[in-house]
Amino acid sequence: MQRRRTMSILLGPPGSGKGTQAKRLSAALGIPAISTGEILRHECQSGSTVGRQVERVLASGQLVGDELMNEVVAKRLSQSDCEYGWILDGFPRTLAQAQFLDRLLKGQDAGFPAIFDFFLSEKELVTRLGGRHECVQCGRIFAGLAPQCDIDGSPLVQRADDQPKAIRERLRIYRQNSGKLVRFYRRRNYHRIWAARAPETISQDLFRLAGVERNEAGGKYEPLVLASPSACA
Ligand code: ADP
């Protein structure tokens, strides 16, 4: 049996639930979910030179430069755990990043990813972002006011960029770029995902579109495995 390579890009505004769905799809397909926001936040915590440079950009809600982001993503996608595919959450965010990724994949003759574009009303987004807190230890997101992380008991904090001013800026930048990204991708393998539904319902849509097969016996989703040409012969 030969494993299929699955590449997915999750587009959509901050707060639309891309991170949650990326992790679920990652578990179902056995491929990494790559969040560029998470990579940058780790870099900040490490106190590296790059981390110190991007810290202020992140807190303001602005975007980190395309050149740095392209380099970060190219390096991450070249790692061995991406052999059977990947899920990108938070990249590309600009047309220049999308064009870069296109060139990178063409160069590798890697085929083309499926695009899942999450959408949600602006009112709902502001409510969600303003109310969310994350665990300082494991990064799990909590929608309401929980006293502590229910996994490791660590304190919860609000992300610096979830303050009202930064939220408005992130949404403004999202609006500025999203039209160009949609025009770039819409004639490809492009799907709109209505993100105001229960997470489980969204996962079902996403899994079906991404080719995750339901294991009827256990009711569990399994990665799609294709028979190799020799096995079919
Ligand atoms: P959200 O989608 O909720 O804004 P992320 O964790 O995806 O959160 O990103 C947090 C921040 O990291 C962004 O506001 C931006 O400053 C930076 N960032 C993440 N991905 C990119 C990217 N592809 N290009 C530029 N900046 C990025």
Tab-separated table of C-alpha atoms and ligand atoms in Angstrom:
chain	number	residue	atom	x	y	z
A	1	MET	CA	0.000	0.000	0.000
A	2	GLN	CA	1.242	3.441	-0.903
A	3	ARG	CA	0.337	6.455	1.195
A	4	ARG	CA	-1.094	9.415	-0.634
A	5	ARG	CA	0.474	12.841	-0.172
A	6	THR	CA	-2.088	15.326	1.146
A	7	MET	CA	-1.451	19.061	1.159
A	8	SER	CA	-3.978	21.520	2.584
A	9	ILE	CA	-3.986	25.258	3.083
A	10	LEU	CA	-6.386	26.769	5.599
A	11	LEU	CA	-7.293	30.362	4.752
A	12	GLY	CA	-9.559	32.627	6.791
A	13	PRO	CA	-9.585	35.434	9.331
A	14	PRO	CA	-8.033	35.200	12.778
A	15	GLY	CA	-10.509	33.589	15.170
A	16	SER	CA	-12.284	31.503	12.523
A	17	GLY	CA	-11.135	28.223	14.086
A	18	LYS	CA	-8.434	27.281	11.555
A	19	GLY	CA	-6.008	26.236	14.309
A	20	THR	CA	-8.463	23.833	15.936
A	21	GLN	CA	-9.394	22.261	12.607
A	22	ALA	CA	-5.762	22.068	11.458
A	23	LYS	CA	-4.912	20.017	14.562
A	24	ARG	CA	-7.884	17.683	14.049
A	25	LEU	CA	-7.073	17.132	10.383
A	26	SER	CA	-3.444	16.572	11.314
A	27	ALA	CA	-4.408	13.808	13.771
A	28	ALA	CA	-6.757	12.200	11.230
A	29	LEU	CA	-4.245	12.214	8.381
A	30	GLY	CA	-1.067	11.651	10.385
A	31	ILE	CA	0.648	14.675	8.839
A	32	PRO	CA	1.859	17.868	10.554
A	33	ALA	CA	-0.281	20.981	11.051
A	34	ILE	CA	2.044	23.909	10.568
A	35	SER	CA	0.951	27.157	12.207
A	36	THR	CA	3.220	30.023	11.214
A	37	GLY	CA	1.847	32.063	14.156
A	38	GLU	CA	2.934	29.286	16.545
A	39	ILE	CA	6.387	29.062	14.947
A	40	LEU	CA	6.799	32.824	15.409
A	41	ARG	CA	5.577	32.769	19.019
A	42	HIS	CA	8.094	29.992	19.830
A	43	GLU	CA	10.809	32.060	18.207
A	44	CYS	CA	9.858	35.000	20.459
A	45	GLN	CA	9.947	32.806	23.575
A	46	SER	CA	13.399	31.513	22.620
A	47	GLY	CA	14.734	35.073	22.869
A	48	SER	CA	16.637	34.697	19.568
A	49	THR	CA	17.544	37.738	17.473
A	50	VAL	CA	14.740	36.945	15.029
A	51	GLY	CA	12.383	36.424	17.981
A	52	ARG	CA	13.183	39.850	19.390
A	53	GLN	CA	12.619	41.414	15.960
A	54	VAL	CA	9.203	39.860	15.410
A	55	GLU	CA	7.881	40.254	18.974
A	56	ARG	CA	6.738	43.834	18.489
A	57	VAL	CA	5.270	43.082	15.044
A	58	LEU	CA	3.166	40.281	16.535
A	59	ALA	CA	1.872	42.381	19.450
A	60	SER	CA	0.806	45.147	17.059
A	61	GLY	CA	-1.216	42.758	14.886
A	62	GLN	CA	0.866	43.636	11.778
A	63	LEU	CA	2.306	41.005	9.448
A	64	VAL	CA	5.870	39.765	9.575
A	65	GLY	CA	7.742	40.397	6.280
A	66	ASP	CA	7.163	38.054	3.347
A	67	GLU	CA	10.829	37.234	2.915
A	68	LEU	CA	11.254	35.936	6.449
A	69	MET	CA	7.949	34.047	6.353
A	70	ASN	CA	8.788	32.399	3.018
A	71	GLU	CA	12.115	31.256	4.394
A	72	VAL	CA	10.516	29.879	7.581
A	73	VAL	CA	7.915	27.921	5.603
A	74	ALA	CA	10.317	26.568	2.961
A	75	LYS	CA	12.558	25.259	5.759
A	76	ARG	CA	9.644	23.703	7.663
A	77	LEU	CA	8.185	21.982	4.572
A	78	SER	CA	11.549	20.433	3.778
A	79	GLN	CA	11.555	18.487	7.054
A	80	SER	CA	11.064	14.735	6.911
A	81	ASP	CA	7.687	14.680	8.702
A	82	CYS	CA	6.203	16.497	5.675
A	83	GLU	CA	6.915	13.565	3.352
A	84	TYR	CA	3.232	12.504	3.245
A	85	GLY	CA	1.908	16.026	3.255
A	86	TRP	CA	1.141	18.950	5.487
A	87	ILE	CA	-1.548	21.379	6.594
A	88	LEU	CA	-0.664	25.058	6.510
A	89	ASP	CA	-2.484	27.282	9.009
A	90	GLY	CA	-1.672	30.987	8.654
A	91	PHE	CA	0.354	30.788	5.451
A	92	PRO	CA	0.067	32.169	2.832
A	93	ARG	CA	-1.343	35.423	4.136
A	94	THR	CA	-0.322	37.667	1.227
A	95	LEU	CA	-0.319	37.277	-2.552
A	96	ALA	CA	3.510	37.320	-2.562
A	97	GLN	CA	3.553	34.394	-0.118
A	98	ALA	CA	1.030	32.460	-2.242
A	99	GLN	CA	3.145	33.025	-5.364
A	100	PHE	CA	6.255	31.911	-3.497
A	101	LEU	CA	4.574	28.708	-2.300
A	102	ASP	CA	3.372	28.031	-5.833
A	103	ARG	CA	6.902	28.301	-7.212
A	104	LEU	CA	8.246	26.108	-4.409
A	105	LEU	CA	5.704	23.345	-5.086
A	106	LYS	CA	6.139	23.564	-8.870
A	107	GLY	CA	9.880	23.160	-8.381
A	108	GLN	CA	9.247	19.996	-6.391
A	109	ASP	CA	6.633	18.690	-8.828
A	110	ALA	CA	4.561	18.168	-5.706
A	111	GLY	CA	1.054	18.598	-7.112
A	112	PHE	CA	-1.329	21.180	-5.791
A	113	PRO	CA	-2.818	21.626	-2.307
A	114	ALA	CA	-6.504	21.820	-1.432
A	115	ILE	CA	-7.559	25.251	-0.226
A	116	PHE	CA	-10.077	25.575	2.615
A	117	ASP	CA	-11.272	29.137	3.094
A	118	PHE	CA	-12.991	29.676	6.483
A	119	PHE	CA	-15.483	32.493	6.721
A	120	LEU	CA	-17.353	34.064	9.599
A	121	SER	CA	-19.050	37.419	10.323
A	122	GLU	CA	-16.835	40.179	11.678
A	123	LYS	CA	-19.042	40.573	14.767
A	124	GLU	CA	-18.580	36.905	15.641
A	125	LEU	CA	-14.819	37.166	15.091
A	126	VAL	CA	-14.376	40.099	17.480
A	127	THR	CA	-16.407	38.320	20.184
A	128	ARG	CA	-14.408	35.123	19.766
A	129	LEU	CA	-10.984	36.757	19.762
A	130	GLY	CA	-11.707	39.054	22.705
A	131	GLY	CA	-12.898	36.119	24.831
A	132	ARG	CA	-10.194	33.596	24.108
A	133	HIS	CA	-7.356	32.647	26.447
A	134	GLU	CA	-4.516	30.211	25.961
A	135	CYS	CA	-2.496	27.956	28.257
A	136	VAL	CA	1.004	29.318	28.906
A	137	GLN	CA	2.363	25.759	28.850
A	138	CYS	CA	0.649	23.761	26.069
A	139	GLY	CA	-0.961	26.555	24.003
A	140	ARG	CA	-4.468	25.046	24.161
A	141	ILE	CA	-7.134	27.657	23.430
A	142	PHE	CA	-10.064	28.225	25.825
A	143	ALA	CA	-13.077	30.133	24.515
A	144	GLY	CA	-14.470	31.339	27.849
A	145	LEU	CA	-13.027	32.174	31.232
A	146	ALA	CA	-11.630	28.904	32.589
A	147	PRO	CA	-9.621	29.127	35.853
A	148	GLN	CA	-6.696	27.100	34.465
A	149	CYS	CA	-5.715	24.635	31.719
A	150	ASP	CA	-7.663	21.407	32.173
A	151	ILE	CA	-4.776	19.383	30.715
A	152	ASP	CA	-1.758	20.535	32.706
A	153	GLY	CA	-3.225	22.966	35.265
A	154	SER	CA	-1.083	25.865	33.990
A	155	PRO	CA	-2.384	29.452	34.051
A	156	LEU	CA	-4.247	30.906	31.065
A	157	VAL	CA	-3.332	34.209	29.484
A	158	GLN	CA	-4.733	36.432	26.767
A	159	ARG	CA	-2.418	36.689	23.752
A	160	ALA	CA	-0.904	40.153	23.360
A	161	ASP	CA	-2.486	40.361	19.912
A	162	ASP	CA	-5.953	39.494	21.262
A	163	GLN	CA	-6.273	42.991	22.770
A	164	PRO	CA	-9.021	45.057	21.034
A	165	LYS	CA	-6.641	47.381	19.154
A	166	ALA	CA	-4.531	44.533	17.777
A	167	ILE	CA	-7.669	42.525	16.898
A	168	ARG	CA	-8.971	45.422	14.782
A	169	GLU	CA	-5.589	45.707	13.065
A	170	ARG	CA	-5.400	41.969	12.329
A	171	LEU	CA	-8.883	42.027	10.803
A	172	ARG	CA	-8.046	45.117	8.738
A	173	ILE	CA	-4.916	43.439	7.354
A	174	TYR	CA	-6.844	40.245	6.718
A	175	ARG	CA	-9.460	42.137	4.679
A	176	GLN	CA	-6.709	43.907	2.750
A	177	ASN	CA	-5.145	40.618	1.587
A	178	SER	CA	-7.937	38.063	1.483
A	179	GLY	CA	-9.527	39.183	-1.817
A	180	LYS	CA	-6.219	38.784	-3.667
A	181	LEU	CA	-5.657	35.342	-2.149
A	182	VAL	CA	-9.140	34.175	-3.091
A	183	ARG	CA	-8.696	35.420	-6.680
A	184	PHE	CA	-5.355	33.598	-6.835
A	185	TYR	CA	-6.766	30.283	-5.572
A	186	ARG	CA	-10.434	30.187	-6.533
A	187	ARG	CA	-9.992	28.345	-9.821
A	188	ARG	CA	-7.974	25.636	-8.137
A	189	ASN	CA	-9.020	23.063	-5.577
A	190	TYR	CA	-10.815	25.766	-3.542
A	191	HIS	CA	-13.540	25.198	-0.913
A	192	ARG	CA	-15.387	27.663	1.276
A	193	ILE	CA	-15.976	26.522	4.851
A	194	TRP	CA	-18.773	28.157	6.846
A	195	ALA	CA	-17.056	28.551	10.215
A	196	ALA	CA	-19.972	29.562	12.453
A	197	ARG	CA	-20.965	25.924	13.006
A	198	ALA	CA	-20.048	23.397	15.698
A	199	PRO	CA	-16.374	22.327	15.445
A	200	GLU	CA	-17.416	18.693	14.934
A	201	THR	CA	-19.633	19.575	11.940
A	202	ILE	CA	-16.843	21.617	10.372
A	203	SER	CA	-14.412	18.720	10.852
A	204	GLN	CA	-16.813	16.371	9.068
A	205	ASP	CA	-16.900	18.674	6.036
A	206	LEU	CA	-13.174	19.168	6.075
A	207	PHE	CA	-12.356	15.475	6.471
A	208	ARG	CA	-14.643	14.547	3.595
A	209	LEU	CA	-13.143	17.191	1.309
A	210	ALA	CA	-9.570	16.350	2.343
A	211	GLY	CA	-10.116	12.662	1.597
A	212	VAL	CA	-10.114	11.259	5.137
A	213	GLU	CA	-12.093	8.039	5.044
A	214	ARG	CA	-14.482	7.021	7.780
A	215	ASN	CA	-13.677	3.727	9.403
A	216	GLU	CA	-17.198	2.307	9.736
A	217	ALA	CA	-16.250	-0.241	12.384
A	218	GLY	CA	-14.895	2.257	14.879
A	219	GLY	CA	-16.626	5.344	13.532
A	220	LYS	CA	-13.153	6.835	13.519
A	221	TYR	CA	-11.579	8.712	10.646
A	222	GLU	CA	-8.562	7.097	9.048
A	223	PRO	CA	-5.968	8.501	6.655
A	224	LEU	CA	-6.736	7.655	3.061
A	225	VAL	CA	-4.421	4.920	1.840
A	226	LEU	CA	-4.209	4.216	-1.869
A	227	ALA	CA	-3.191	0.921	-3.308
A	228	SER	CA	0.179	1.154	-5.032
A	229	PRO	CA	0.242	0.381	-8.802
A	230	SER	CA	1.856	-2.993	-8.146
A	231	ALA	CA	-0.823	-3.919	-5.622
A	232	CYS	CA	-3.512	-3.141	-8.225
A	233	ALA	CA	-1.935	-5.172	-10.966
B	1	ADP	P1	-4.312	34.617	13.930
B	1	ADP	O1	-4.630	33.837	12.678
B	1	ADP	O2	-5.315	34.393	15.006
B	1	ADP	O3	-3.988	36.062	13.680
B	1	ADP	P2	-1.722	33.351	14.054
B	1	ADP	O4	-1.246	32.569	15.214
B	1	ADP	O5	-1.972	32.631	12.780
B	1	ADP	O6	-3.024	34.064	14.590
B	1	ADP	O7	-0.724	34.560	13.727
B	1	ADP	C1	-0.317	35.467	14.723
B	1	ADP	C2	0.544	36.554	14.116
B	1	ADP	O8	1.736	35.987	13.540
B	1	ADP	C3	-0.079	37.352	12.980
B	1	ADP	O9	-0.911	38.403	13.435
B	1	ADP	C4	1.180	37.881	12.255
B	1	ADP	O10	1.754	38.965	12.945
B	1	ADP	C5	2.145	36.705	12.378
B	1	ADP	N1	2.072	35.800	11.205
B	1	ADP	C6	1.639	34.516	11.200
B	1	ADP	N2	1.683	33.994	9.969
B	1	ADP	C7	2.149	34.973	9.155
B	1	ADP	C8	2.392	35.078	7.758
B	1	ADP	N3	2.166	34.042	6.927
B	1	ADP	N4	2.859	36.253	7.281
B	1	ADP	C9	3.098	37.292	8.078
B	1	ADP	N5	2.885	37.282	9.398
B	1	ADP	C10	2.410	36.143	9.950
